[in-house]
Short mmCIF file of C-alpha atoms and ligand atoms in Angstrom, two decimals:
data_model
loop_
_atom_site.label_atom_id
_atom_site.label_comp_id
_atom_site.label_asym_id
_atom_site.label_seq_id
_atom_site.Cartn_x
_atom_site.Cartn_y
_atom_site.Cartn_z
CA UNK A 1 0.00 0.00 0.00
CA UNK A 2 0.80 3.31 -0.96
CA UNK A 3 2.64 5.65 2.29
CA UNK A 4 1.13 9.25 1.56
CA UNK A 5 4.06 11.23 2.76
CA UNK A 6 4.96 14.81 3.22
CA UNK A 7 8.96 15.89 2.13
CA UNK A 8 10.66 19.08 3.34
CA UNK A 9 14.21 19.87 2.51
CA UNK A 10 15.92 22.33 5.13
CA UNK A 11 14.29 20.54 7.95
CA UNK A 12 17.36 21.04 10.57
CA UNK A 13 16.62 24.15 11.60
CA UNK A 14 14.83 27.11 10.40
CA UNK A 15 12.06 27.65 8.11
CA UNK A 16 11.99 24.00 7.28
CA UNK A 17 11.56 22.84 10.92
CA UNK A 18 8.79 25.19 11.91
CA UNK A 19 6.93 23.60 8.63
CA UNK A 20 7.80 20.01 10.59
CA UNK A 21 6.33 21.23 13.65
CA UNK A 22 2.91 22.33 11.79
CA UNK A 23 2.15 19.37 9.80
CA UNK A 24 3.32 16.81 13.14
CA UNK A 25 0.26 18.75 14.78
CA UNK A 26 -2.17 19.13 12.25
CA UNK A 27 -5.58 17.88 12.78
CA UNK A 28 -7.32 18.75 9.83
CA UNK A 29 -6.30 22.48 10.00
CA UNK A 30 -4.18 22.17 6.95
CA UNK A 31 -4.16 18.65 5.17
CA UNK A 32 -7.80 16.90 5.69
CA UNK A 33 -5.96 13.40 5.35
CA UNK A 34 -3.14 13.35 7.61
CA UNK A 35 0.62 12.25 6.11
CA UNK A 36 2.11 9.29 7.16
CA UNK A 37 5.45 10.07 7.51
CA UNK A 38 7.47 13.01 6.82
CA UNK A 39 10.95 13.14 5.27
CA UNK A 40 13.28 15.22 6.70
CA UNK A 41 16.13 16.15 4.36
CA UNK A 42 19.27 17.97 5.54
CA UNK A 43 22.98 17.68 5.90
CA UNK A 44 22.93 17.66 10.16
CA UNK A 45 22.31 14.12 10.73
CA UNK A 46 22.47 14.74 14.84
CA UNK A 47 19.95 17.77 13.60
CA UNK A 48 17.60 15.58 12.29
CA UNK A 49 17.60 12.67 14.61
CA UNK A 50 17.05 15.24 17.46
CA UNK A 51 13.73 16.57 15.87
CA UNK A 52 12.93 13.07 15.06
CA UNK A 53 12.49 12.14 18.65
CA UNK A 54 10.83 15.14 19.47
CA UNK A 55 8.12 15.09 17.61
CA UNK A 56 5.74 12.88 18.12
CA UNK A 57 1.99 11.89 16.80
CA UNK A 58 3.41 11.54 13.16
CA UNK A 59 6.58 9.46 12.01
CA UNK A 60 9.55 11.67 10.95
CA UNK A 61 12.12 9.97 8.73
CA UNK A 62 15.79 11.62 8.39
CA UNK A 63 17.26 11.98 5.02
CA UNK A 64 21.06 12.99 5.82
CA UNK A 65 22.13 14.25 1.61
CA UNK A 66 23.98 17.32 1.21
CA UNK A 67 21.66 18.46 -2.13
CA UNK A 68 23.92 20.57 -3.48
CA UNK A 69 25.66 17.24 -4.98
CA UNK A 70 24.60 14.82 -7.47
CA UNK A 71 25.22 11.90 -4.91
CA UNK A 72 22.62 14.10 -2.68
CA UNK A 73 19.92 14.19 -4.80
CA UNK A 74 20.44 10.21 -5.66
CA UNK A 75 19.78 9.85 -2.30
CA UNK A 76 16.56 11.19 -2.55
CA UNK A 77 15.92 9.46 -5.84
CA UNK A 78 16.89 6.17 -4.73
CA UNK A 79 14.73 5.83 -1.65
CA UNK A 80 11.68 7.39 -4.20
CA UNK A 81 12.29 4.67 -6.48
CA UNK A 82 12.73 2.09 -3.83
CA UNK A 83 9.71 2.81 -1.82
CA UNK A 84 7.45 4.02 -4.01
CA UNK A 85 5.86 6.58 -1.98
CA UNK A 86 2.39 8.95 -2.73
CA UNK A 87 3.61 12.50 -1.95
CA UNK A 88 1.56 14.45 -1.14
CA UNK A 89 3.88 17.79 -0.13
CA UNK A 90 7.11 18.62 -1.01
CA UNK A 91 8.41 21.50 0.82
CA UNK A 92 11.59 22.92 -0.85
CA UNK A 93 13.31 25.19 2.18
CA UNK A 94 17.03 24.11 1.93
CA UNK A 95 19.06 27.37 0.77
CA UNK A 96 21.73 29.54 1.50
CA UNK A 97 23.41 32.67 0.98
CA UNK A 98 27.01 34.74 1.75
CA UNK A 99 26.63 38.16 2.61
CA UNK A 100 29.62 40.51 1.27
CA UNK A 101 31.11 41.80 -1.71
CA UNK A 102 31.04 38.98 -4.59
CA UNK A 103 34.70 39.47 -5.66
CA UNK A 104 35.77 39.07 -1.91
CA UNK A 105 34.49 35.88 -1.88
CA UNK A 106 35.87 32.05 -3.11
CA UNK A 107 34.28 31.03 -6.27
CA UNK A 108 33.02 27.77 -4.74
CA UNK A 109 30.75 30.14 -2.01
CA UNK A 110 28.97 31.56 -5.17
CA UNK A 111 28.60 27.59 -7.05
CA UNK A 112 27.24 26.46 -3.83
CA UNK A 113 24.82 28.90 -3.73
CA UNK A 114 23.29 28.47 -7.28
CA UNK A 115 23.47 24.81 -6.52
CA UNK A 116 21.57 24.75 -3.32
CA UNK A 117 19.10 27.47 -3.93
CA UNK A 118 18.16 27.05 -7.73
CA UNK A 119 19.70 22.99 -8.71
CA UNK A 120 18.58 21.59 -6.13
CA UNK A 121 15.54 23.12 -5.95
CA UNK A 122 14.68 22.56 -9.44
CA UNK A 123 15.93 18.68 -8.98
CA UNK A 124 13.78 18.27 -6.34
CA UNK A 125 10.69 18.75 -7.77
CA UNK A 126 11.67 16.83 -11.02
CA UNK A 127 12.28 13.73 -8.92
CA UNK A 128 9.06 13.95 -6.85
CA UNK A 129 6.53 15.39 -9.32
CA UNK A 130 6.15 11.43 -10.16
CA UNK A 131 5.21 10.22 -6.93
CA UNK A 132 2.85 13.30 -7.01
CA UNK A 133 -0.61 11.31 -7.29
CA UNK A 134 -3.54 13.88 -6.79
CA UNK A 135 -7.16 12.61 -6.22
CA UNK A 136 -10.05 14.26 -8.03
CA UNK A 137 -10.28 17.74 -6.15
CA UNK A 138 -7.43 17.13 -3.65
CA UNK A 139 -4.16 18.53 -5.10
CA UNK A 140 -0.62 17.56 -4.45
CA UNK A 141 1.40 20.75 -3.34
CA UNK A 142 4.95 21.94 -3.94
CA UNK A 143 5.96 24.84 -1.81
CA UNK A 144 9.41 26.95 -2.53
CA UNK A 145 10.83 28.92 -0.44
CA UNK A 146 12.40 31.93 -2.24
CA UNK A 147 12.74 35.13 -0.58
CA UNK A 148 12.14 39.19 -1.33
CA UNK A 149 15.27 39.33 -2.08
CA UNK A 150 14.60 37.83 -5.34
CA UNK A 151 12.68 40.89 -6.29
CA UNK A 152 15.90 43.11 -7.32
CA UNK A 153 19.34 43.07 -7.56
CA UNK A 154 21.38 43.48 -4.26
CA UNK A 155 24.79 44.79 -4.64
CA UNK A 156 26.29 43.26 -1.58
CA UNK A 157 24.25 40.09 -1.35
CA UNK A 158 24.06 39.11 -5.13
CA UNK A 159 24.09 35.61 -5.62
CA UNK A 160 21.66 35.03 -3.17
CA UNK A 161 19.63 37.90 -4.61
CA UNK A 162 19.53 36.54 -8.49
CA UNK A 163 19.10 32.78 -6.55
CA UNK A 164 15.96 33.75 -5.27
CA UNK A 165 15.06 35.35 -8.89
CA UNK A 166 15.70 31.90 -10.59
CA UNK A 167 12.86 30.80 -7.45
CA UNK A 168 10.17 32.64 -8.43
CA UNK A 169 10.49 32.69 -12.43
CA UNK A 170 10.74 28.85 -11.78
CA UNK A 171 8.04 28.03 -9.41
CA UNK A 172 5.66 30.41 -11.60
CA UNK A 173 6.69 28.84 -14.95
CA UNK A 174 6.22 25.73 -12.60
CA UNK A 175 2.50 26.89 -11.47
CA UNK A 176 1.70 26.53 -14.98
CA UNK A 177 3.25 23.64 -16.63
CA UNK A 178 1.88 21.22 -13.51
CA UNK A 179 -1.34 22.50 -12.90
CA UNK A 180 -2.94 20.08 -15.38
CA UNK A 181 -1.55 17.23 -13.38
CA UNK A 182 -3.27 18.57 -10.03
CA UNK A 183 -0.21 20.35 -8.72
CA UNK A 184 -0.09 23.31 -7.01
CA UNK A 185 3.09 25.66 -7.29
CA UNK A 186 3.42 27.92 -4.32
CA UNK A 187 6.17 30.33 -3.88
CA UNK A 188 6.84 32.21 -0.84
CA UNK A 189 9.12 35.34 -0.85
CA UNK A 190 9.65 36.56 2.82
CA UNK A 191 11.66 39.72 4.02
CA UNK A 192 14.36 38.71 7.00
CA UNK A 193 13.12 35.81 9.52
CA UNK A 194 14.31 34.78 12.70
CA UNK A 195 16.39 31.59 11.58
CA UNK A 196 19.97 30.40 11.54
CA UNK A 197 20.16 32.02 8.27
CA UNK A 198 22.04 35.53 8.81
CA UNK A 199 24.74 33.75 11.47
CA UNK A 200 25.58 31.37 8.48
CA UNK A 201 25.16 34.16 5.71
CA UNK A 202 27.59 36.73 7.29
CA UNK A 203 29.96 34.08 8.06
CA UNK A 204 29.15 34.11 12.01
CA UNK A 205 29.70 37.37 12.45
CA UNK A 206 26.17 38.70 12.95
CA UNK A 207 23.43 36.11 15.26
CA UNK A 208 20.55 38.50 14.29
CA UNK A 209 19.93 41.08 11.98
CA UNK A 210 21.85 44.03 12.42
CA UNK A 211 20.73 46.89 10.16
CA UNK A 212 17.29 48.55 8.94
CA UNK A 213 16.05 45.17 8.59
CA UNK A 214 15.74 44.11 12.28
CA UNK A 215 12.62 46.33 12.01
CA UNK A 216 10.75 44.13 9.76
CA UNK A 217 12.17 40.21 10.84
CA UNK A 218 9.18 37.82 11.35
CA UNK A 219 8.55 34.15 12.97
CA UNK A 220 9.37 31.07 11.57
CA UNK A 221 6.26 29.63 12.65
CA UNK A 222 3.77 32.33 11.66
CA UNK A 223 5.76 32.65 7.98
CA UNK A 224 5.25 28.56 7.77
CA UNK A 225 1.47 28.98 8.87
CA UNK A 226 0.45 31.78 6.94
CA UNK A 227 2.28 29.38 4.15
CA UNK A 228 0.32 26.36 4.80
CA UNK A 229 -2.85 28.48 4.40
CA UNK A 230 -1.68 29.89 0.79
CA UNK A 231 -1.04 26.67 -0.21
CA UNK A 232 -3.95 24.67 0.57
CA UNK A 233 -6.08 28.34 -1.10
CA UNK A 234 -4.02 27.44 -4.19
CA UNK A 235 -2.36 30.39 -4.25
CA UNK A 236 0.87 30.82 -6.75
CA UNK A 237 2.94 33.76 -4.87
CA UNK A 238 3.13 34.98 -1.53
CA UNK A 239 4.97 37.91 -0.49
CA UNK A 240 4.96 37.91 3.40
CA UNK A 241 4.77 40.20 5.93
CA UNK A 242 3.03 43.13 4.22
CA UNK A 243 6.23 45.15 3.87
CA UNK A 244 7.43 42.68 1.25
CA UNK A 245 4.13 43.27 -0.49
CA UNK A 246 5.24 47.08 -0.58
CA UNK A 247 8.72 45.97 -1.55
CA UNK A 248 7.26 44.16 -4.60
CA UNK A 249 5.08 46.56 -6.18
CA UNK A 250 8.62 48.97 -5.50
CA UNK A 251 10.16 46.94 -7.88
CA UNK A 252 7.73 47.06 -10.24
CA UNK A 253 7.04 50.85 -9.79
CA UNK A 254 10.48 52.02 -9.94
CA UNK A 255 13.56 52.19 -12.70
CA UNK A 256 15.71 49.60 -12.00
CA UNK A 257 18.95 52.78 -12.61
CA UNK A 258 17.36 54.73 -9.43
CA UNK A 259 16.75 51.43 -7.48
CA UNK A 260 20.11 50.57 -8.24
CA UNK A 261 21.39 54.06 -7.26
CA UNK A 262 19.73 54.20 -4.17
CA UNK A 263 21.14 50.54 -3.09
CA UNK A 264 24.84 51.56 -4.15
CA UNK A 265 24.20 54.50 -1.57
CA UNK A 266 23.09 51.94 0.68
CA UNK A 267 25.97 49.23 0.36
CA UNK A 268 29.07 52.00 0.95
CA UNK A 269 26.86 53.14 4.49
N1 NAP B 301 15.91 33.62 7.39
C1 NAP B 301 15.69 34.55 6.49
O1 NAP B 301 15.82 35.76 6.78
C2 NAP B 301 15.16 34.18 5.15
C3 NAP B 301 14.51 35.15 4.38
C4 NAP B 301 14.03 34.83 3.13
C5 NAP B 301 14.20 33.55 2.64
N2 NAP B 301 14.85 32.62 3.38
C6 NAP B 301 15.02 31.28 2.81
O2 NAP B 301 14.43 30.35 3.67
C7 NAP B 301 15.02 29.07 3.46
C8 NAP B 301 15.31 28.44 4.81
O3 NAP B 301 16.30 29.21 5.47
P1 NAP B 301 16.23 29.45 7.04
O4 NAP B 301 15.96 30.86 7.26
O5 NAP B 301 15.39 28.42 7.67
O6 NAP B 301 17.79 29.26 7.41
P2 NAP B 301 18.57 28.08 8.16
O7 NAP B 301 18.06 27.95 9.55
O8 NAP B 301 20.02 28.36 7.93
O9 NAP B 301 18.12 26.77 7.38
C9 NAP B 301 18.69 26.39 6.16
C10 NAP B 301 18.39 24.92 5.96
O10 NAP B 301 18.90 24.50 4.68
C11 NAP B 301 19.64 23.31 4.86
N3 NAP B 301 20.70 23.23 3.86
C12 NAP B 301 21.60 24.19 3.52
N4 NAP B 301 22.44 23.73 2.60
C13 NAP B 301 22.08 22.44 2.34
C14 NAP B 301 22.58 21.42 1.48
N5 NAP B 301 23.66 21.64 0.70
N6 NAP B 301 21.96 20.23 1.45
C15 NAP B 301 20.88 19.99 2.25
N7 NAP B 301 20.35 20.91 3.08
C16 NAP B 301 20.97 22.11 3.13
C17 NAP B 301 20.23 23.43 6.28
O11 NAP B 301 20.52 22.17 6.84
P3 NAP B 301 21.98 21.55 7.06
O12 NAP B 301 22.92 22.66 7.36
O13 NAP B 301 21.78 20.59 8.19
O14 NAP B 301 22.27 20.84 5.78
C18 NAP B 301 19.05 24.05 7.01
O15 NAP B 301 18.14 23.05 7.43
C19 NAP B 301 16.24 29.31 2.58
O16 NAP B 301 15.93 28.95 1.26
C20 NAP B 301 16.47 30.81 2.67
O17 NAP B 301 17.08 31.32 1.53
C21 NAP B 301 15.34 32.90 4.63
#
């Protein structure tokens, strides 16, 4: 018999975990049949185990691959093939980014960026989409997690920032082309969030955000509800909080030569 599973990559800490938490104690609230299992993918195999034993009321199964790498996303594709799963979620929330002047920083920083954020995103869903099994009215759902920062360029944090464009054009062209199996395509572009993420992305030398941005830095949790609740309405594109709703009609509204003037002003602050 089929399992009917749930897969989220990023699920050591984060973004990705809070989305664990949710769907361990959903009862009914977001998925009306619950998941069997989940499958929690990440490189932190102590990580993983830990939440693993914590949770409890649902069966959480860790995936230790480091998806940037070919042998990574075998992983994946191997225990797919070998189990034969129904999924019913897949969750992409694995990503990364360096903070800092691109030609400061080692060329295999930048590669493991793209990888992580846009390969391994993208080979994700190709992998899963055919254990992706909707029935009638009930659709199988593929979240990404890209970010506001995907909205412009940003001198200073560029990789990261064209990443997250690859994201959304991606999961929109994605929307489309897997709608007529009964796939939803959600992606969700958040401004800064209380993670692990800025520690890593400044190279441990900032816990927290630091600058303008502390102002607007949200919760895990409420990001992955207010998620959930997007996904299961269908929706293609979420911007979240509200100020990255402003943000994203600002990059609409404005020349990208004064947006980029304005930013250079910002980066030599
Ligand atoms: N926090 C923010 O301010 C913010 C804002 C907008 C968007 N985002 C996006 O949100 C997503 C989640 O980030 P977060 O904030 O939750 O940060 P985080 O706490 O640093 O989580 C990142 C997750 O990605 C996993 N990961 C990184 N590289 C990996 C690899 N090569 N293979 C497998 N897993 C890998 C990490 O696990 P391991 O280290 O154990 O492998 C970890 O679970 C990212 O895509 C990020 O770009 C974050």
């Amino acid at each position: 018999m089929y399992q009917k599973i749930a897969i989220v990559t990023g699920a050591s800490s984060g973004i990705g975990k809070a989305f664990i938490g949710l769907l361990a104690g959903d009862s009914g609230e977001y998925f009306k049949t619950p998941f069997d299992e989940i499958w929690a993918i990440a490189r932190r195999e102590d990580a993983l185990n830990e939440l693993a034993s914590s949770i409890k009321g649902i069966r959480i199964v860790p995936v230790v691959a480091d998806l940037s790498t070919d042998s990574g996303i075998k992983t994946v594709e191997d225990k797919l093939k070998a189990e034969e799963p129904k999924v019913g979620l897949l969750i992409n929330s694995a990503g990364m980014g360096i903070k800092g002047p691109m030609a400061d920083k080692p060329a295999k920083a930048l590669g493991d960026t793209i990888s992580i954020n846009c390969t391994a995103l993208s080979e994700m869903i190709n992998i899963t989409v055919p254990y992706m099994k909707p029935e009638g009215n009930i659709h199988s759902k593929i979240i990404n997690i890209g970010s506001s920062a995907g909205f412009l360029p940003q001198p200073g944090f560029a990789c990261y920032a064209a990443s997250k464009s690859y994201v959304i054009s991606f999961s929109r062209a994605m929307s489309c082309e897997l709608k007529p199996k009964g796939i939803d395509v959600l992606v969700v572009c958040p401004g800064p969030v209380a993670t692990d993420f800025q520690r890593r992305a400044t190279e441990g030398k900032e816990a927290n955000f630091t600058d303008w941005r502390k102002n607007f830095v949200v919760d895990p949790v409420k990001l992955a509800k207010a998620t959930l609740k997007a996904s299961i309405r269908g929706k293609r594109m979420m911007s979240y909080p509200f100020s990255q709703k402003l943000l994203h009609f600002a990059s609409k509204a404005f020349p990208i030569s004064w947006i980029l003037a304005f930013e250079s002003g910002a980066v030599k602050e």
